[in-house]
Coordinates of C-alpha atoms and ligand atoms in Angstrom, one line a residue:
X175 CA 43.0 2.2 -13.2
X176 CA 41.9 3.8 -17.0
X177 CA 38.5 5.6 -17.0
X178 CA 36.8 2.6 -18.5
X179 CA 37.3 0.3 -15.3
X180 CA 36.9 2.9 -12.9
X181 CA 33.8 3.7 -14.7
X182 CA 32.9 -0.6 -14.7
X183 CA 33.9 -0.6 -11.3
X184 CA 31.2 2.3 -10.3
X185 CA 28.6 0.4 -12.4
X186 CA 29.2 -2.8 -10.7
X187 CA 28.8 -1.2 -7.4
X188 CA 25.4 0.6 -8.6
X189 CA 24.6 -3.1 -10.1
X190 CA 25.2 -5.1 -6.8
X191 CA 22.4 -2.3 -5.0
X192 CA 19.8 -1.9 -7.3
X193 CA 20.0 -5.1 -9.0
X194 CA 16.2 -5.5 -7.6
X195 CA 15.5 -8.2 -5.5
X196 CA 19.1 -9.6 -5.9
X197 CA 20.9 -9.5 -1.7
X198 CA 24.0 -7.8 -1.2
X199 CA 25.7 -11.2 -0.9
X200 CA 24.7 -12.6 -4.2
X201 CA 24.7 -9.9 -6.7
X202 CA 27.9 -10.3 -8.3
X203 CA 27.8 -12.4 -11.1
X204 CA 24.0 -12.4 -11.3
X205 CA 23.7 -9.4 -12.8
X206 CA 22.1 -10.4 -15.7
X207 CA 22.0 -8.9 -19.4
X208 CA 23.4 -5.2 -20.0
X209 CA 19.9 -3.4 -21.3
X210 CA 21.3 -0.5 -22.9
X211 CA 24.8 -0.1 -25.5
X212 CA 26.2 2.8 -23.8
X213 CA 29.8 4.6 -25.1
X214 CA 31.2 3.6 -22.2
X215 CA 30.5 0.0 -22.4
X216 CA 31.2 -0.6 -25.7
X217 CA 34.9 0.7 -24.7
X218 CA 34.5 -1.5 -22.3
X219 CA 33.9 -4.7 -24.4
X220 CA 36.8 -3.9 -26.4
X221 CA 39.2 -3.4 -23.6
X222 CA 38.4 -6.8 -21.8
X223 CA 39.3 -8.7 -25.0
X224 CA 43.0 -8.7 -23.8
X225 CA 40.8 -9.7 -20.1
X226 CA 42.5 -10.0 -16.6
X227 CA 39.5 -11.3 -14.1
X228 CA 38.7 -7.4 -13.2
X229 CA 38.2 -6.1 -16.4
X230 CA 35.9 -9.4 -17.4
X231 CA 34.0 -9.5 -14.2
X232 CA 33.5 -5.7 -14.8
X233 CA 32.7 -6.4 -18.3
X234 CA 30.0 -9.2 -17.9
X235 CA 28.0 -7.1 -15.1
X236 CA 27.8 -3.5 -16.7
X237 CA 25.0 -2.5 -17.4
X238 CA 22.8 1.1 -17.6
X239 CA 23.5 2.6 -14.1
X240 CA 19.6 4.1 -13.5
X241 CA 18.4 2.8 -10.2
X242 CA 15.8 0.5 -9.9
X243 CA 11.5 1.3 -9.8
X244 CA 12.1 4.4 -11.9
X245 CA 11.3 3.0 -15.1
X246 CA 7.9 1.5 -15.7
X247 CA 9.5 -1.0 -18.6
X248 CA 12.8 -2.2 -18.7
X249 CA 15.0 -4.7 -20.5
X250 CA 12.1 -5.7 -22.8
X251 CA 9.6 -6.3 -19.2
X252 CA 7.0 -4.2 -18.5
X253 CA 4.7 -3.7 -15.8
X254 CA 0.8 -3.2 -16.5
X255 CA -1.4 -2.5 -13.9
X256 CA -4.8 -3.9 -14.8
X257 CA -7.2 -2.1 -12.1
X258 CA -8.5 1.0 -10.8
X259 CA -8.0 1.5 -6.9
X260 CA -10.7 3.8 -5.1
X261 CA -10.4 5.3 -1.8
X262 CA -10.7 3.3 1.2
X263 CA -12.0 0.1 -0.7
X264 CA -10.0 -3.5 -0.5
X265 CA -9.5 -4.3 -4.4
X266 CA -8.8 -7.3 -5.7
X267 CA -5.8 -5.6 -7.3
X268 CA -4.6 -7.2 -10.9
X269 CA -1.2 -6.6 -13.3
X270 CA 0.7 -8.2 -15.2
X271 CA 4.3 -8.4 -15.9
X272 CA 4.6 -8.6 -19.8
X273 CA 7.9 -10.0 -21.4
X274 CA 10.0 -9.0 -24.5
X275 CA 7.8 -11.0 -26.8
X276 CA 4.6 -9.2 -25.2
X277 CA 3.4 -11.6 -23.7
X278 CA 2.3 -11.6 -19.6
X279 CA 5.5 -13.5 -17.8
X280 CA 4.5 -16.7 -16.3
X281 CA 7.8 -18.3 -15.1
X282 CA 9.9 -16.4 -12.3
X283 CA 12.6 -17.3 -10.1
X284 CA 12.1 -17.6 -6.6
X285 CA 13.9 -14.6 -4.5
X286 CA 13.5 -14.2 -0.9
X287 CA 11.0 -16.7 -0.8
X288 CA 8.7 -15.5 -3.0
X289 CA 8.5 -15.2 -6.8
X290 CA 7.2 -11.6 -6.9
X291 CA 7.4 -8.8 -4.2
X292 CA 4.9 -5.9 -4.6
X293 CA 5.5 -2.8 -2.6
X294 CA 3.1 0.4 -2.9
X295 CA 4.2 3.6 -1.5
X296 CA 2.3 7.1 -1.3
X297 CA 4.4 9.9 -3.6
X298 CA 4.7 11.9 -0.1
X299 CA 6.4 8.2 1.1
X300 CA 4.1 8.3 4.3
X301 CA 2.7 4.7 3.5
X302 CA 3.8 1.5 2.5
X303 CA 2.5 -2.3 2.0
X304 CA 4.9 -4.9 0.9
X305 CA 2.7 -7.5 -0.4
X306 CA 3.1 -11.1 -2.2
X307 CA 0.0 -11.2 -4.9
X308 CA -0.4 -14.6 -6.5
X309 CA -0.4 -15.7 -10.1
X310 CA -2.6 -17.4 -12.4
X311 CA -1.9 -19.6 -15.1
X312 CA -2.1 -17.2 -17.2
X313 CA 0.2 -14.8 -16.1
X314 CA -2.3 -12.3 -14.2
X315 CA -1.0 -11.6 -10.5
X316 CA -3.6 -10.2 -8.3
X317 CA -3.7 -9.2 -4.4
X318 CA -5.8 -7.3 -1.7
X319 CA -5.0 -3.8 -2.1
X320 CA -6.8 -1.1 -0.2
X321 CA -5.5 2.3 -0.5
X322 CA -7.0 4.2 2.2
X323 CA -6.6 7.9 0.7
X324 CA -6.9 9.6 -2.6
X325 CA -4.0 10.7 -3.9
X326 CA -0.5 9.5 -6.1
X327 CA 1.2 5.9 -5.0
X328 CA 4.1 4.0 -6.8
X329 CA 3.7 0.1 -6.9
X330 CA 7.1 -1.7 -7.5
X331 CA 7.4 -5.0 -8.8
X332 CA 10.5 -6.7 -8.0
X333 CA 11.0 -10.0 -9.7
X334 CA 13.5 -12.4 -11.6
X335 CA 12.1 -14.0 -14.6
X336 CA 13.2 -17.4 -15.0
X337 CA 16.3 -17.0 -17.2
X338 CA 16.8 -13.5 -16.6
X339 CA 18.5 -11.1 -13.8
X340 CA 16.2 -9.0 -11.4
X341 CA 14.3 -6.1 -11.9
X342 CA 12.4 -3.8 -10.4
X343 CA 9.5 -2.1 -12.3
X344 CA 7.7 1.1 -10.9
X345 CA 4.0 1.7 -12.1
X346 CA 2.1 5.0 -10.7
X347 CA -1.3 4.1 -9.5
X348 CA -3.2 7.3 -9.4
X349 CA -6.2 7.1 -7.1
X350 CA -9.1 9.8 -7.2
X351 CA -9.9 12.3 -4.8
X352 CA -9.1 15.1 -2.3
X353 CA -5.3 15.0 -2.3
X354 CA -3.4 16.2 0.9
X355 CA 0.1 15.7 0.4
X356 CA 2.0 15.4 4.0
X357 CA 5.8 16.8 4.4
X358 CA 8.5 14.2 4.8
X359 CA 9.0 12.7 8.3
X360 CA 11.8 14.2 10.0
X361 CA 15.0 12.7 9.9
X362 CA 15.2 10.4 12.9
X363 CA 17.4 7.4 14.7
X364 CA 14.5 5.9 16.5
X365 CA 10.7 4.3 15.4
X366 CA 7.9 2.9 17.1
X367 CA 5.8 1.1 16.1
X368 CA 2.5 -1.7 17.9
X369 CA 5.0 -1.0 21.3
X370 CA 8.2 -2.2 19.8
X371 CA 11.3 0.4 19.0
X372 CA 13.8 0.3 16.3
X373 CA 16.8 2.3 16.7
X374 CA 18.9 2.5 13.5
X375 CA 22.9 3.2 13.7
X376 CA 25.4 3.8 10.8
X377 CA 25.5 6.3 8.2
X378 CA 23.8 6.2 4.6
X379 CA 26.8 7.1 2.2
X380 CA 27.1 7.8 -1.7
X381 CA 28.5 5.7 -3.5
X382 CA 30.1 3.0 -0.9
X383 CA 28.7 -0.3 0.7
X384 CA 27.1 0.9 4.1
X385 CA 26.4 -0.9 7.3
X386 CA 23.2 -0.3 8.8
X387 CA 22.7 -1.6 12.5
X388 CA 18.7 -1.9 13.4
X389 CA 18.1 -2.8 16.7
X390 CA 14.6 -3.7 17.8
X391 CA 13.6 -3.9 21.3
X392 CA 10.0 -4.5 23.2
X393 CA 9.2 -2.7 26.9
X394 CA 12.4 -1.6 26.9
X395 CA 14.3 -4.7 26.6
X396 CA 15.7 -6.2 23.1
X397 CA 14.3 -8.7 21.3
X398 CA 16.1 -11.9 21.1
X399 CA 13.4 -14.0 19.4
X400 CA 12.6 -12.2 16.1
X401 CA 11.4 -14.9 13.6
X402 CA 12.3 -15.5 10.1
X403 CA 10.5 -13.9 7.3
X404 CA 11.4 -14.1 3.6
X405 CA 14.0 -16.4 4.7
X406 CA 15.7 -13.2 7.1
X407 CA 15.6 -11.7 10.2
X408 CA 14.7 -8.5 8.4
X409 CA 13.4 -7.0 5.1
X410 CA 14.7 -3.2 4.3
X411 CA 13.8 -0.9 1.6
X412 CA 14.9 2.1 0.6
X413 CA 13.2 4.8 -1.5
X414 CA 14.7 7.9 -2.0
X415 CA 13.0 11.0 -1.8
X416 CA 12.3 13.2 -4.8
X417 CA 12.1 10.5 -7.3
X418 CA 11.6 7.2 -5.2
X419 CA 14.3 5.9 -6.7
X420 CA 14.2 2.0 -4.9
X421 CA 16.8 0.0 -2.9
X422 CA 16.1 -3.2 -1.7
X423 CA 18.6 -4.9 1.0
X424 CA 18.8 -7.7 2.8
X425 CA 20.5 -8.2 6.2
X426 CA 23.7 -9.6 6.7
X427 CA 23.5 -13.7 7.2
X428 CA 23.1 -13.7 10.7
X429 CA 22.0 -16.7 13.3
X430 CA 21.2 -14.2 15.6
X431 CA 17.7 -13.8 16.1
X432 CA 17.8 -10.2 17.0
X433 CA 17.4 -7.8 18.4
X434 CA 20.4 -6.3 16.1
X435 CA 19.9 -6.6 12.2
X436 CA 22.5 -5.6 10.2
X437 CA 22.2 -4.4 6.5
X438 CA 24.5 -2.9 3.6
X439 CA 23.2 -0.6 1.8
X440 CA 24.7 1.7 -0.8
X441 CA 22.6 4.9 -2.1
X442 CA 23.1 6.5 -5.4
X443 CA 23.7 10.2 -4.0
X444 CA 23.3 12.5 -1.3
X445 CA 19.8 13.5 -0.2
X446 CA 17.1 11.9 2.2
X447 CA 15.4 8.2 2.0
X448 CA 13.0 6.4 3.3
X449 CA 13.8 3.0 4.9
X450 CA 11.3 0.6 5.7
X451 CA 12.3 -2.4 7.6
X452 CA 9.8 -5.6 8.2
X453 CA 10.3 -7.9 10.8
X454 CA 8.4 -10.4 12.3
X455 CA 7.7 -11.3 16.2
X456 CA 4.8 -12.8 17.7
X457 CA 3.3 -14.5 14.6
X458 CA 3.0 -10.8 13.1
X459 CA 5.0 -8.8 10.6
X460 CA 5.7 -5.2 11.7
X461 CA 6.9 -2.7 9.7
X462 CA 9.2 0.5 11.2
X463 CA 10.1 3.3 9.1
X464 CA 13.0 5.9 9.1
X465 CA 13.6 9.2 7.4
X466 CA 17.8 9.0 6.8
X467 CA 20.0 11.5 5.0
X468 CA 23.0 11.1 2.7
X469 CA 25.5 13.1 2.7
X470 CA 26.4 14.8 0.1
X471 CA 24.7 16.5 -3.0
X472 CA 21.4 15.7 -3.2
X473 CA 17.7 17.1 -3.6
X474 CA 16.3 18.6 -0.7
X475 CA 12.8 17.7 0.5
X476 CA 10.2 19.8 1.9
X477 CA 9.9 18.3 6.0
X478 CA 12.8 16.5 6.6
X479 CA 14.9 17.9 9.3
X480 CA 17.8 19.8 7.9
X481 CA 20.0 19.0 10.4
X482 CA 20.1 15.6 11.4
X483 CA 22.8 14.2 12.5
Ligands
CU541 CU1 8.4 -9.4 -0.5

């Protein structure tokens, strides 16, 4: 292997995780345009004119290796918040997606069920709503958005426009106030949450495809009747700490309806994340979240438990 398909192959393999809302299962060869001319690509491009399948495949999905929600405009899209969230008040929250002729995007591909997926985290990555706003003609999404304490959140908008590949755009939404800042939650196998417990098994590691086993059980006995939502037994995303750098998996096809949910998941580097897995029982969507560390170099974070397992 020369440097210039190892390097492909290691872009690829960032591509096919934070491709935004793009599964594990499809990714490859939906990776859509290459945003940025790097050195490494342009070698690339002229190697794969003498193209076996590997080097074209590699070729056609390179593209700038950043992870997704870290860049407010990308690939000629930007996202554009349009309203100011106070404390503790439901807002009728509005933004727009602009395109690379500046004007808001009106036509998006359906992913998951849904044309656009809106999650908002706190910075300290204590809270989190994954939300479905709807669009206007014109272009304007809005949704119900209360944000219960002052302080910094991240909205992410992860969307296909019709034509293009996914993205996911990250937007700070400042909201004004007393700001208390809580530590990480501790690195942990098991969460609770409205009576039900998720255990999660398999290890987070740089760099390769990892399997993630959630299990979700009620009273003590697992589930066996989750219900479908966004077309899955189970929604996961992943936010690293630090930089909330965003991952969003989907589950391995399964016609099991629980209580086991099994993801892939690959994280950029060592360090700790934040998983937050939806899943539906009873008519109601549920959301249990996990502190989980990478091994490997990575930033440390203030709270979580240095030594996990
Ligand atoms: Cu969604």
């Amino acid at each position: 292997m020369n440097a210039a398909t190892k390097l492909g192959a290691y872009v690829l393999g960032l591509a096919v995780v934070f491709g935004g809302a793009l599964g594990v299962g499809n990714a490859v060869g939906e990776v859509g345009p290459a945003p940025a001319k790097s050195e490494h690509e342009a070698t690339h491009s002229a190697s794969a004119a003498d193209s076996d399948g590997g080097h074209a495949e590699a070729t056609a999905t390179a593209q700038d290796d950043t992870p997704g929600g870290l860049q407010v405009s990308e690939n000629g899209y930007t996202l554009n918040p349009l309203t100011t969230v106070k404390p503790g008040e439901p807002t009728d929250f509005r933004f727009t997606v602009t395109g690379p002729d500046g004007r808001p995007v009106t036509d998006y591909q359906v992913e998951h069920d849904k044309k656009l997926h809106f999650i908002v985290v706190s910075r300290d990555l204590g809270s989190f709503q994954h939300l479905h706003p709807v669009q206007d003609g014109d272009g304007v999404w809005s949704v119900k958005l209360t944000l219960a304490d002052p302080g910094a959140y991240r909205a992410f908008a992860d969307f296909a426009p019709a034509g293009g590949s996914g993205l996911t755009l990250g937007a700070d939404l400042l909201v004004a106030g007393d700001y208390a800042p809580k530590p990480l939650p501790r690195v942990a196998r098991t969460a609770t949450v409205d009576g039900y417990a998720v255990s999660l098994a398999g290890d987070l590691v740089p760099g390769q495809a990892s399997k993630l086993t959630l299990s979700v059980s009620k009273d003590g006995r697992p589930v066996t009747d989750l219900q479908p939502y966004l077309g899955a037994y189970g929604h996961l995303v992943a936010l690293r700490a630090g930089d909330l750098a965003y991952l969003h998996v989907h589950p391995e096809e399964s016609v099991k309806a629980g209580p086991e949910i099994t993801f892939y998941a690959e994280v950029p580097s060592g360090g700790e994340y934040r998983l937050f897995l939806d899943f539906q029982h009873d008519g109601k969507v549920r959301t249990a979240d996990f502190t989980a560390r990478a091994a490997g170099a990575g930033a440390a974070q203030p709270g979580a438990d240095g030594h996990g397992h």
